[in-house]
Amino acid sequence: MYLFSQNRYYIHHMSEENWIEVGSTNSIEEEDLIRFDHQDKTFCVYRLTDGFYATDGICTHEAVHLEDGLVMDDEIECPMHQGIFNIKSGEALSPPACEDLKTYPVKVDNDKIFIKID
Amino acid sequence: MKNNIIILGGGQAGIYAAREIRQNDTESNIKILGEENLLPYERPPLSKDFLLNKKNEDDLYFHSSDVLKNENIDFENISISKVDFENKKLFSKNEDIYTYDSLLISTGSDNKRLSLDNNLNDDVYYLRNLEEAKTIKEKVSDKNKITIIGGGFIGLEIASSLSQLEKKVTVIEIGNQLMGRIIPKQIADLVQKTHLENGNKIILNKQIDKITKKNGIYEILLSDNSLIQTDFIIAGIGSAPSVKLFENTNLKLDNGIITNQFCETSIKDVYAAGDVCNFYHPFYERNMRLESYQHAQNHGICAGKNIAGVKTEYNSIPWMWSDQFNLNLQLTGICDDYDEIIERGNDINNGVIYFFLKNKKIRGACGVGIMGKVGRDIRITSKLTEKNTIVDKQILSDQNQKLNKLIQK
């Protein structure tokens, strides 16, 4: 996968407190996102102007991947029906989405992005 | 000032207008009069997830009754039979009188119906509201061969759902392509291919000459003398604005209620929003009537602002979608006024989009792809259209180049 150019066979590793390594910081362009699959779940990890953020990867309205959605400022817009969520809070901002999107803590360590999954 | 504001029509435009009025005006009385005894609900799932049992009735409501109560918005299930614009009164069938200071008409549209010259009119089913969706769901459960008359959005969405329920589906379309009213042929042909691959039969360029019923089976005679036998018939042959109530009044009508860019009708203090309007669009400099989720919502919000005294122009770039099988089709802007067409992509798995340009600026675009694959580009296209951006055609046509490069910040 393009995220892990240094070692293509390395998927992720578990460190203390369920921090999961997603990839290197330069794997995401600014105002963009990548999809990250872990076990049977899908997440989206975003690079905004002020840092990295993570949410669930599937829209709360219908089962479609948000990885194909548009990131504008602090918002992700679902590519199927234009439901809009705030990336930082997960709040559903525009119908047809009405249920908030779950968010996850993100940290950067040595140019690597980690998300904390419960 | 405390006003009586009445919203005639309890659909999407009506509820969004009501809530927008309340945001800007905490004093006035707001009352929605709805013909269905249901709070405003979402219609898009009726032909898809509701038929497929993936969503039930409770999933469809925009808001609970608590939300309306908290915002002090009344909802009344009543059918209005007469309007007196001069004295600002509405009359119900039981002669109940509703007096308004401002009126919003959001009565939506009605299905056009086939006119059959025998007594089979009640044997043809239509889908616009929840009740009709429930009826179709129940009636098709023990049927096998289903025929759908009309190859527009609604007919094809039902065809997709019923195919997924293992029905043998035939779609009959009078035109020479599917969704011919607004969708470019290139995209319609890709959608048709998916229907065929999933076992649906599509018949184009044929009219219905006659429908007869024998031993519970229908026979549909087509204009080329071919005969189709079927267990159940659904028609989706377009809609017309719900304006019957206003036909003998001073309200200016022409393919719907004529409104300006502020949702104002020809009568003072009477506004209109949603499907029922033939509204002036300042960006495209012409009148248009739209039937879509995004339009009903945004036009309702715009009307709400104007009713509450916040003068707001409606300049939203049209956008609509249709989901059929695993495809998501999207349309933005207007695709019938162009001097150049640019194609982006050629594989439905990655999405295919056709852009319609005039004077090097995008006027509209239509795309289709596996769910989610065209949404981002279509959304960016709406922004490029809105901003009148002169676009680099090379970037537009190259799927490896991101369209957000074209957005001027």
Short mmCIF file of C-alpha atoms in Angstrom, two decimals:
data_model
loop_
_atom_site.label_atom_id
_atom_site.label_comp_id
_atom_site.label_asym_id
_atom_site.label_seq_id
_atom_site.Cartn_x
_atom_site.Cartn_y
_atom_site.Cartn_z
CA MET A 1 0.00 0.00 0.00
CA TYR A 2 1.27 3.44 -0.88
CA LEU A 3 1.24 4.52 2.75
CA PHE A 4 4.17 2.38 3.71
CA SER A 5 6.78 2.94 1.10
CA GLN A 6 9.68 2.08 3.39
CA ASN A 7 8.43 -1.38 4.18
CA ARG A 8 5.58 -2.55 2.02
CA TYR A 9 4.93 -5.66 4.05
CA TYR A 10 4.49 -3.75 7.26
CA ILE A 11 0.82 -3.14 7.94
CA HIS A 12 0.62 -1.50 11.37
CA HIS A 13 1.67 -2.17 14.89
CA MET A 14 -0.09 -1.89 18.18
CA SER A 15 1.61 0.26 20.80
CA GLU A 16 0.49 1.22 24.29
CA GLU A 17 -3.18 2.25 24.81
CA ASN A 18 -4.43 1.10 21.40
CA TRP A 19 -2.60 3.73 19.40
CA ILE A 20 -2.51 2.31 15.90
CA GLU A 21 0.02 3.46 13.36
CA VAL A 22 -1.61 4.74 10.20
CA GLY A 23 1.37 5.85 8.12
CA SER A 24 3.74 8.70 7.59
CA THR A 25 2.65 12.32 7.70
CA ASN A 26 3.66 12.91 4.11
CA SER A 27 1.25 10.24 2.92
CA ILE A 28 -1.62 12.76 3.17
CA GLU A 29 -1.73 16.00 1.23
CA GLU A 30 -3.04 19.07 2.99
CA GLU A 31 -6.83 19.39 2.92
CA ASP A 32 -7.11 15.77 1.94
CA LEU A 33 -7.67 12.38 3.51
CA ILE A 34 -6.70 8.74 3.30
CA ARG A 35 -8.66 5.65 4.13
CA PHE A 36 -7.25 3.36 6.80
CA ASP A 37 -8.61 -0.14 7.37
CA HIS A 38 -7.96 -1.87 10.67
CA GLN A 39 -9.36 -5.30 11.47
CA ASP A 40 -12.95 -5.07 10.20
CA LYS A 41 -13.27 -1.30 10.52
CA THR A 42 -12.63 1.57 8.14
CA PHE A 43 -11.40 4.99 9.20
CA CYS A 44 -10.60 8.24 7.44
CA VAL A 45 -7.52 10.18 8.46
CA TYR A 46 -7.40 13.83 7.42
CA ARG A 47 -4.71 16.44 7.11
CA LEU A 48 -6.14 19.90 7.72
CA THR A 49 -4.20 23.16 7.91
CA ASP A 50 -3.79 22.81 11.69
CA GLY A 51 -3.09 19.11 12.00
CA PHE A 52 -4.32 15.57 11.60
CA TYR A 53 -7.77 14.21 12.47
CA ALA A 54 -9.58 10.89 12.23
CA THR A 55 -13.19 9.78 11.89
CA ASP A 56 -15.10 6.65 11.01
CA GLY A 57 -14.68 5.91 7.34
CA ILE A 58 -18.30 5.17 6.44
CA CYS A 59 -21.07 7.78 6.15
CA THR A 60 -23.74 7.57 8.87
CA HIS A 61 -26.48 8.07 6.28
CA GLU A 62 -25.83 5.20 3.89
CA ALA A 63 -23.00 2.71 3.75
CA VAL A 64 -20.59 4.53 1.49
CA HIS A 65 -16.90 5.20 2.00
CA LEU A 66 -16.06 8.80 2.85
CA GLU A 67 -12.59 8.36 1.33
CA ASP A 68 -14.08 9.53 -1.98
CA GLY A 69 -15.62 12.62 -0.38
CA LEU A 70 -14.53 16.23 -0.63
CA VAL A 71 -12.56 17.86 2.19
CA MET A 72 -13.16 21.60 2.38
CA ASP A 73 -11.86 23.57 5.37
CA ASP A 74 -12.90 21.51 8.42
CA GLU A 75 -15.61 19.55 6.64
CA ILE A 76 -15.96 16.26 4.85
CA GLU A 77 -18.78 15.89 2.38
CA CYS A 78 -20.13 12.45 1.54
CA PRO A 79 -19.63 11.67 -2.16
CA MET A 80 -23.01 10.03 -2.56
CA HIS A 81 -25.66 12.36 -1.15
CA GLN A 82 -23.68 15.41 0.02
CA GLY A 83 -24.24 14.93 3.72
CA ILE A 84 -21.62 17.11 5.46
CA PHE A 85 -19.75 16.43 8.72
CA ASN A 86 -17.37 18.52 10.78
CA ILE A 87 -14.12 16.55 10.76
CA LYS A 88 -12.99 17.76 14.19
CA SER A 89 -16.24 17.18 16.10
CA GLY A 90 -17.96 14.65 13.82
CA GLU A 91 -21.11 16.77 13.91
CA ALA A 92 -23.57 16.14 11.06
CA LEU A 93 -23.98 19.60 9.51
CA SER A 94 -26.15 19.06 6.47
CA PRO A 95 -28.87 16.60 5.50
CA PRO A 96 -29.41 13.89 4.48
CA ALA A 97 -26.84 13.09 7.19
CA CYS A 98 -28.36 13.51 10.63
CA GLU A 99 -26.33 11.16 12.80
CA ASP A 100 -22.89 12.41 13.90
CA LEU A 101 -19.70 10.73 12.72
CA LYS A 102 -17.48 9.16 15.36
CA THR A 103 -14.10 10.84 15.79
CA TYR A 104 -10.82 9.44 17.14
CA PRO A 105 -7.78 11.02 18.82
CA VAL A 106 -4.73 11.39 16.58
CA LYS A 107 -1.08 11.92 17.49
CA VAL A 108 2.05 12.40 15.42
CA ASP A 109 5.31 10.89 16.58
CA ASN A 110 8.50 11.01 14.48
CA ASP A 111 6.53 11.89 11.35
CA LYS A 112 4.25 8.93 11.88
CA ILE A 113 0.49 9.28 12.40
CA PHE A 114 -1.25 7.23 15.07
CA ILE A 115 -4.95 7.01 15.85
CA LYS A 116 -6.43 5.80 19.10
CA ILE A 117 -9.13 3.21 18.63
CA ASP A 118 -11.28 2.17 21.55
CA MET B 1 -44.13 41.91 14.72
CA LYS B 2 -46.17 38.79 15.34
CA ASN B 3 -47.55 37.40 12.08
CA ASN B 4 -49.58 34.38 11.09
CA ILE B 5 -47.46 32.41 8.68
CA ILE B 6 -49.07 29.47 6.92
CA ILE B 7 -47.15 26.89 4.95
CA LEU B 8 -49.39 25.01 2.57
CA GLY B 9 -47.75 21.64 1.89
CA GLY B 10 -46.06 19.38 4.42
CA GLY B 11 -43.11 18.13 2.39
CA GLN B 12 -39.40 18.85 2.44
CA ALA B 13 -39.58 22.47 1.20
CA GLY B 14 -42.27 23.22 3.78
CA ILE B 15 -40.44 21.87 6.82
CA TYR B 16 -37.14 23.52 5.88
CA ALA B 17 -38.93 26.83 5.32
CA ALA B 18 -40.69 26.55 8.68
CA ARG B 19 -37.48 25.93 10.61
CA GLU B 20 -35.67 28.73 8.76
CA ILE B 21 -38.46 31.18 9.56
CA ARG B 22 -38.20 30.21 13.22
CA GLN B 23 -34.43 30.78 13.18
CA ASN B 24 -35.05 34.37 12.13
CA ASP B 25 -38.38 35.09 13.78
CA THR B 26 -39.13 33.81 17.27
CA GLU B 27 -42.52 35.52 17.60
CA SER B 28 -44.72 34.68 14.63
CA ASN B 29 -47.13 31.76 14.51
CA ILE B 30 -45.98 29.15 12.03
CA LYS B 31 -48.41 26.50 10.88
CA ILE B 32 -47.80 23.77 8.30
CA LEU B 33 -50.89 22.35 6.62
CA GLY B 34 -50.16 18.89 5.25
CA GLU B 35 -52.42 16.67 3.15
CA GLU B 36 -50.80 13.48 4.44
CA ASN B 37 -51.32 12.59 8.07
CA LEU B 38 -47.57 12.27 8.53
CA LEU B 39 -44.83 14.62 9.61
CA PRO B 40 -42.55 15.66 6.71
CA TYR B 41 -40.46 12.71 5.55
CA GLU B 42 -37.73 11.88 3.06
CA ARG B 43 -38.95 10.55 -0.26
CA PRO B 44 -35.71 9.29 -1.88
CA PRO B 45 -35.63 6.01 0.11
CA LEU B 46 -39.21 5.10 -0.89
CA SER B 47 -38.13 3.65 -4.25
CA LYS B 48 -34.92 2.13 -2.87
CA ASP B 49 -34.13 1.24 0.75
CA PHE B 50 -37.78 1.23 1.81
CA LEU B 51 -38.77 -1.26 -0.92
CA LEU B 52 -35.67 -3.31 -0.07
CA ASN B 53 -36.58 -3.36 3.65
CA LYS B 54 -33.30 -1.65 4.54
CA LYS B 55 -35.17 1.34 5.95
CA ASN B 56 -38.52 1.43 7.66
CA GLU B 57 -41.04 4.18 8.17
CA ASP B 58 -39.41 5.54 11.33
CA ASP B 59 -36.15 6.12 9.47
CA LEU B 60 -37.80 8.47 7.00
CA TYR B 61 -38.93 11.44 9.10
CA PHE B 62 -36.87 14.62 8.84
CA HIS B 63 -37.59 15.58 12.43
CA SER B 64 -39.50 14.19 15.36
CA SER B 65 -42.63 15.88 16.68
CA ASP B 66 -40.45 17.05 19.62
CA VAL B 67 -38.32 19.18 17.32
CA LEU B 68 -41.41 20.89 15.92
CA LYS B 69 -42.83 21.35 19.41
CA ASN B 70 -39.58 22.84 20.72
CA GLU B 71 -39.50 25.27 17.84
CA ASN B 72 -43.18 26.11 18.23
CA ILE B 73 -44.10 24.99 14.72
CA ASP B 74 -47.65 23.65 14.31
CA PHE B 75 -48.42 20.81 11.94
CA GLU B 76 -52.00 20.11 10.96
CA ASN B 77 -53.26 17.34 8.71
CA ILE B 78 -55.86 19.08 6.57
CA SER B 79 -56.84 19.30 2.93
CA ILE B 80 -57.42 22.83 1.66
CA SER B 81 -60.10 23.18 -0.99
CA LYS B 82 -60.27 26.91 -1.67
CA VAL B 83 -57.97 29.91 -1.53
CA ASP B 84 -59.00 33.56 -1.23
CA PHE B 85 -55.82 35.53 -1.88
CA GLU B 86 -57.59 38.88 -1.66
CA ASN B 87 -58.71 38.33 1.93
CA LYS B 88 -55.72 36.11 2.80
CA LYS B 89 -57.80 33.08 3.74
CA LEU B 90 -57.66 29.36 3.09
CA PHE B 91 -60.71 27.12 3.40
CA SER B 92 -60.79 23.43 4.17
CA LYS B 93 -63.41 21.02 2.87
CA ASN B 94 -65.22 21.35 6.21
CA GLU B 95 -65.21 25.14 5.79
CA ASP B 96 -62.55 25.65 8.48
CA ILE B 97 -60.90 29.00 7.79
CA TYR B 98 -57.18 29.72 8.07
CA THR B 99 -56.12 33.36 7.91
CA TYR B 100 -52.56 34.30 7.06
CA ASP B 101 -50.34 37.35 6.88
CA SER B 102 -47.74 35.47 4.80
CA LEU B 103 -48.36 32.28 2.86
CA LEU B 104 -45.84 29.82 1.51
CA ILE B 105 -47.11 27.38 -1.11
CA SER B 106 -45.06 24.18 -1.11
CA THR B 107 -47.59 21.74 -2.49
CA GLY B 108 -45.00 19.84 -4.56
CA SER B 109 -45.97 17.88 -7.61
CA ASP B 110 -48.32 15.06 -8.57
CA ASN B 111 -47.67 12.01 -10.68
CA LYS B 112 -48.92 12.14 -14.23
CA ARG B 113 -51.25 9.23 -14.83
CA LEU B 114 -51.86 6.99 -17.78
CA SER B 115 -55.23 7.35 -19.30
CA LEU B 116 -56.51 3.90 -20.18
CA ASP B 117 -59.75 3.57 -22.07
CA ASN B 118 -61.01 0.65 -20.03
CA ASN B 119 -61.55 0.17 -16.33
CA LEU B 120 -57.95 -0.78 -15.58
CA ASN B 121 -56.80 2.64 -14.36
CA ASP B 122 -56.79 1.39 -10.77
CA ASP B 123 -54.66 -1.60 -11.78
CA VAL B 124 -51.67 0.63 -12.54
CA TYR B 125 -49.63 1.64 -9.48
CA TYR B 126 -47.62 4.82 -8.91
CA LEU B 127 -45.04 5.78 -6.32
CA ARG B 128 -44.79 9.24 -4.81
CA ASN B 129 -45.76 8.96 -1.17
CA LEU B 130 -45.26 6.55 1.70
CA GLU B 131 -48.71 5.02 1.38
CA GLU B 132 -48.09 4.17 -2.28
CA ALA B 133 -44.68 2.71 -1.46
CA LYS B 134 -46.26 0.51 1.22
CA THR B 135 -48.93 -0.66 -1.22
CA ILE B 136 -46.39 -1.55 -3.91
CA LYS B 137 -44.16 -3.35 -1.42
CA GLU B 138 -47.07 -5.44 -0.20
CA LYS B 139 -48.60 -6.15 -3.62
CA VAL B 140 -45.40 -7.22 -5.39
CA SER B 141 -44.45 -9.68 -2.67
CA ASP B 142 -46.25 -12.58 -4.36
CA LYS B 143 -45.76 -11.40 -7.96
CA ASN B 144 -43.01 -12.40 -10.35
CA LYS B 145 -43.19 -10.50 -13.62
CA ILE B 146 -43.29 -6.75 -13.08
CA THR B 147 -43.61 -4.17 -15.85
CA ILE B 148 -42.61 -0.57 -15.32
CA ILE B 149 -43.93 2.02 -17.73
CA GLY B 150 -41.51 4.93 -17.99
CA GLY B 151 -37.71 4.83 -17.98
CA GLY B 152 -37.08 7.90 -15.82
CA PHE B 153 -35.41 8.10 -12.39
CA ILE B 154 -38.33 6.70 -10.42
CA GLY B 155 -39.07 3.86 -12.82
CA LEU B 156 -35.45 2.79 -12.98
CA GLU B 157 -34.93 3.00 -9.22
CA ILE B 158 -37.98 0.79 -8.69
CA ALA B 159 -36.69 -1.53 -11.44
CA SER B 160 -33.36 -1.79 -9.63
CA SER B 161 -34.99 -2.50 -6.25
CA LEU B 162 -37.43 -5.09 -7.60
CA SER B 163 -34.64 -6.82 -9.50
CA GLN B 164 -32.76 -7.10 -6.21
CA LEU B 165 -35.92 -8.69 -4.79
CA GLU B 166 -35.55 -11.37 -7.52
CA LYS B 167 -38.40 -10.09 -9.70
CA LYS B 168 -38.37 -10.31 -13.48
CA VAL B 169 -38.55 -6.67 -14.48
CA THR B 170 -39.36 -5.07 -17.84
CA VAL B 171 -39.07 -1.31 -18.36
CA ILE B 172 -40.93 0.28 -21.28
CA GLU B 173 -39.79 3.75 -22.33
CA ILE B 174 -41.39 5.83 -25.05
CA GLY B 175 -38.19 7.78 -25.86
CA ASN B 176 -35.01 6.60 -27.55
CA GLN B 177 -32.98 6.58 -24.32
CA LEU B 178 -33.52 6.22 -20.58
CA MET B 179 -33.92 9.34 -18.40
CA GLY B 180 -34.09 11.40 -21.58
CA ARG B 181 -35.57 14.52 -20.03
CA ILE B 182 -32.36 15.62 -18.29
CA ILE B 183 -29.65 12.95 -18.51
CA PRO B 184 -27.19 12.91 -21.45
CA LYS B 185 -27.42 9.82 -23.62
CA GLN B 186 -23.82 8.77 -22.92
CA ILE B 187 -24.58 8.40 -19.20
CA ALA B 188 -28.04 6.89 -19.78
CA ASP B 189 -26.48 4.18 -21.92
CA LEU B 190 -24.05 3.20 -19.13
CA VAL B 191 -26.95 2.94 -16.67
CA GLN B 192 -28.93 0.87 -19.18
CA LYS B 193 -26.03 -1.54 -19.52
CA THR B 194 -26.05 -2.14 -15.75
CA HIS B 195 -29.80 -2.85 -15.80
CA LEU B 196 -29.32 -5.36 -18.62
CA GLU B 197 -26.40 -7.03 -16.83
CA ASN B 198 -28.65 -7.48 -13.81
CA GLY B 199 -31.34 -9.19 -15.87
CA ASN B 200 -33.78 -6.32 -16.40
CA LYS B 201 -35.34 -5.99 -19.82
CA ILE B 202 -35.38 -2.49 -21.32
CA ILE B 203 -37.67 -1.62 -24.24
CA LEU B 204 -37.10 1.77 -25.86
CA ASN B 205 -39.05 3.71 -28.50
CA LYS B 206 -42.34 1.96 -27.79
CA GLN B 207 -45.71 3.30 -26.82
CA ILE B 208 -48.40 1.46 -24.93
CA ASP B 209 -51.33 0.86 -27.27
CA LYS B 210 -53.57 -1.15 -25.00
CA ILE B 211 -53.60 -2.99 -21.67
CA THR B 212 -55.99 -5.87 -21.08
CA LYS B 213 -56.47 -8.28 -18.18
CA LYS B 214 -57.16 -11.99 -18.51
CA ASN B 215 -57.31 -14.40 -15.55
CA GLY B 216 -55.34 -12.03 -13.36
CA ILE B 217 -52.57 -11.59 -15.95
CA TYR B 218 -52.10 -8.32 -17.83
CA GLU B 219 -51.30 -8.11 -21.52
CA ILE B 220 -49.62 -4.93 -22.70
CA LEU B 221 -49.81 -4.30 -26.43
CA LEU B 222 -46.99 -2.11 -27.69
CA SER B 223 -46.93 0.17 -30.72
CA ASP B 224 -44.98 -2.43 -32.76
CA ASN B 225 -47.73 -5.00 -32.04
CA SER B 226 -45.55 -6.94 -29.61
CA LEU B 227 -47.25 -8.25 -26.51
CA ILE B 228 -45.92 -8.33 -22.95
CA GLN B 229 -47.50 -10.49 -20.29
CA THR B 230 -47.06 -9.28 -16.75
CA ASP B 231 -48.33 -9.80 -13.20
CA PHE B 232 -48.10 -6.22 -12.03
CA ILE B 233 -47.81 -2.75 -13.60
CA ILE B 234 -46.14 0.34 -12.15
CA ALA B 235 -45.99 3.63 -14.03
CA GLY B 236 -43.54 6.48 -13.55
CA ILE B 237 -44.24 8.83 -16.42
CA GLY B 238 -43.33 12.18 -14.93
CA SER B 239 -44.97 14.69 -12.69
CA ALA B 240 -46.82 17.96 -12.87
CA PRO B 241 -46.81 20.80 -10.33
CA SER B 242 -49.66 20.63 -7.79
CA VAL B 243 -51.47 23.82 -8.73
CA LYS B 244 -55.07 22.72 -9.19
CA LEU B 245 -56.13 24.78 -6.18
CA PHE B 246 -54.88 27.98 -7.82
CA GLU B 247 -56.15 27.52 -11.36
CA ASN B 248 -58.97 30.04 -11.15
CA THR B 249 -57.12 32.62 -9.10
CA ASN B 250 -54.87 35.58 -9.92
CA LEU B 251 -51.75 33.59 -9.08
CA LYS B 252 -49.52 33.53 -12.15
CA LEU B 253 -48.99 29.96 -13.35
CA ASP B 254 -46.96 28.53 -16.22
CA ASN B 255 -45.64 25.02 -15.69
CA GLY B 256 -45.92 25.70 -11.97
CA ILE B 257 -46.16 28.84 -9.89
CA ILE B 258 -44.04 31.61 -11.36
CA THR B 259 -41.64 32.99 -8.75
CA ASN B 260 -38.74 35.41 -8.86
CA GLN B 261 -35.30 34.78 -7.34
CA PHE B 262 -36.69 35.67 -3.88
CA CYS B 263 -39.40 32.97 -3.98
CA GLU B 264 -42.03 35.69 -4.38
CA THR B 265 -45.09 34.92 -6.50
CA SER B 266 -47.19 37.39 -8.51
CA ILE B 267 -49.30 38.05 -5.37
CA LYS B 268 -47.96 40.09 -2.47
CA ASP B 269 -47.17 38.12 0.71
CA VAL B 270 -47.56 34.83 -1.16
CA TYR B 271 -44.36 32.84 -1.63
CA ALA B 272 -43.73 29.45 -3.20
CA ALA B 273 -40.91 26.90 -2.95
CA GLY B 274 -39.89 23.48 -4.22
CA ASP B 275 -41.28 21.29 -7.01
CA VAL B 276 -44.36 23.48 -7.48
CA CYS B 277 -42.34 26.51 -8.66
CA ASN B 278 -41.22 27.60 -12.05
CA PHE B 279 -38.62 29.92 -10.57
CA TYR B 280 -36.21 32.45 -12.00
CA HIS B 281 -32.59 31.35 -11.68
CA PRO B 282 -30.31 34.42 -11.84
CA PHE B 283 -27.16 32.41 -12.66
CA TYR B 284 -28.72 30.71 -15.68
CA GLU B 285 -30.85 33.77 -16.43
CA ARG B 286 -33.94 31.72 -17.08
CA ASN B 287 -36.90 30.13 -15.38
CA MET B 288 -36.81 26.47 -14.48
CA ARG B 289 -38.73 23.89 -12.51
CA LEU B 290 -36.75 21.29 -10.56
CA GLU B 291 -37.78 18.14 -8.76
CA SER B 292 -34.96 17.21 -6.43
CA TYR B 293 -34.04 16.72 -2.80
CA GLN B 294 -31.41 19.47 -2.74
CA HIS B 295 -33.73 21.94 -4.45
CA ALA B 296 -36.69 21.26 -2.16
CA GLN B 297 -34.44 21.80 0.84
CA ASN B 298 -32.53 24.88 -0.32
CA HIS B 299 -35.49 26.57 -1.97
CA GLY B 300 -37.49 26.03 1.22
CA ILE B 301 -34.70 27.59 3.28
CA CYS B 302 -34.47 30.55 0.89
CA ALA B 303 -38.24 31.11 1.03
CA GLY B 304 -38.08 30.91 4.83
CA LYS B 305 -35.45 33.65 4.96
CA ASN B 306 -37.43 35.92 2.65
CA ILE B 307 -40.67 35.39 4.58
CA ALA B 308 -38.81 36.30 7.77
CA GLY B 309 -37.60 39.51 6.14
CA VAL B 310 -34.04 38.43 5.34
CA LYS B 311 -33.94 39.26 1.62
CA THR B 312 -32.06 36.37 0.00
CA GLU B 313 -31.57 35.48 -3.65
CA TYR B 314 -31.86 31.83 -4.71
CA ASN B 315 -28.82 31.05 -6.78
CA SER B 316 -28.14 27.44 -5.90
CA ILE B 317 -26.56 25.36 -8.69
CA PRO B 318 -28.94 22.42 -9.28
CA TRP B 319 -27.79 19.02 -8.07
CA MET B 320 -29.50 15.65 -8.01
CA TRP B 321 -28.70 12.00 -7.69
CA SER B 322 -30.15 8.61 -8.45
CA ASP B 323 -29.03 5.27 -7.02
CA GLN B 324 -29.61 2.16 -9.14
CA PHE B 325 -28.03 -1.19 -8.33
CA ASN B 326 -24.50 -0.33 -7.18
CA LEU B 327 -24.40 2.84 -9.27
CA ASN B 328 -24.68 6.41 -8.10
CA LEU B 329 -25.59 8.89 -10.81
CA GLN B 330 -25.19 12.61 -10.21
CA LEU B 331 -26.09 15.69 -12.16
CA THR B 332 -25.08 19.27 -11.45
CA GLY B 333 -26.08 22.43 -13.24
CA ILE B 334 -27.87 22.39 -16.57
CA CYS B 335 -26.65 20.13 -19.38
CA ASP B 336 -28.78 21.38 -22.28
CA ASP B 337 -27.03 24.63 -23.18
CA TYR B 338 -23.42 24.07 -24.28
CA ASP B 339 -20.91 24.43 -27.10
CA GLU B 340 -18.48 21.71 -26.00
CA ILE B 341 -18.56 18.36 -24.18
CA ILE B 342 -15.55 17.01 -22.25
CA GLU B 343 -15.37 13.40 -21.08
CA ARG B 344 -13.53 12.38 -17.91
CA GLY B 345 -12.91 8.67 -17.39
CA ASN B 346 -14.23 5.72 -19.36
CA ASP B 347 -14.62 3.01 -16.71
CA ILE B 348 -17.75 2.96 -14.59
CA ASN B 349 -15.73 1.43 -11.72
CA ASN B 350 -13.76 4.67 -11.42
CA GLY B 351 -16.58 6.94 -12.55
CA VAL B 352 -17.37 8.59 -15.86
CA ILE B 353 -18.30 12.27 -16.11
CA TYR B 354 -19.39 14.42 -19.03
CA PHE B 355 -18.91 18.17 -18.64
CA PHE B 356 -21.04 20.60 -20.64
CA LEU B 357 -19.20 23.83 -21.35
CA LYS B 358 -20.19 27.13 -22.87
CA ASN B 359 -17.58 29.78 -23.59
CA LYS B 360 -14.98 27.64 -21.75
CA LYS B 361 -17.03 27.67 -18.54
CA ILE B 362 -18.91 24.71 -17.10
CA ARG B 363 -22.70 24.99 -17.26
CA GLY B 364 -23.39 21.49 -16.02
CA ALA B 365 -22.04 17.96 -15.67
CA CYS B 366 -23.41 14.49 -15.35
CA GLY B 367 -21.58 11.45 -14.08
CA VAL B 368 -22.10 7.89 -13.03
CA GLY B 369 -19.95 5.39 -11.21
CA ILE B 370 -19.86 2.71 -8.58
CA MET B 371 -21.23 4.28 -5.40
CA GLY B 372 -19.24 7.32 -4.34
CA LYS B 373 -16.90 7.48 -7.32
CA VAL B 374 -18.20 10.63 -9.00
CA GLY B 375 -19.41 12.61 -5.98
CA ARG B 376 -16.24 14.54 -5.22
CA ASP B 377 -15.69 15.62 -8.80
CA ILE B 378 -19.34 16.55 -9.28
CA ARG B 379 -19.23 18.63 -6.09
CA ILE B 380 -16.11 20.45 -7.23
CA THR B 381 -17.81 20.96 -10.59
CA SER B 382 -20.74 22.70 -8.86
CA LYS B 383 -18.25 25.09 -7.28
CA LEU B 384 -16.45 25.72 -10.57
CA THR B 385 -19.80 26.36 -12.25
CA GLU B 386 -20.96 28.72 -9.53
CA LYS B 387 -17.72 30.71 -9.71
CA ASN B 388 -17.83 30.95 -13.51
CA THR B 389 -14.29 29.56 -13.66
CA ILE B 390 -12.61 29.28 -17.05
CA VAL B 391 -11.46 25.68 -16.85
CA ASP B 392 -8.38 23.88 -18.14
CA LYS B 393 -9.87 21.21 -20.39
CA GLN B 394 -6.79 19.05 -20.12
CA ILE B 395 -7.25 18.71 -16.34
CA LEU B 396 -10.99 18.11 -16.77
CA SER B 397 -10.41 15.21 -19.12
CA ASP B 398 -7.58 13.55 -17.17
CA GLN B 399 -8.82 11.42 -14.30
CA ASN B 400 -5.31 11.30 -12.83
CA GLN B 401 -5.42 15.02 -12.18
CA LYS B 402 -7.46 16.27 -9.24
CA LEU B 403 -10.21 18.72 -10.11
CA ASN B 404 -9.64 20.80 -6.99
CA LYS B 405 -6.58 22.17 -8.79
CA LEU B 406 -9.09 24.18 -10.80
CA ILE B 407 -10.67 25.91 -7.83
CA GLN B 408 -9.38 29.46 -7.57
CA LYS B 409 -8.94 30.38 -3.96
#
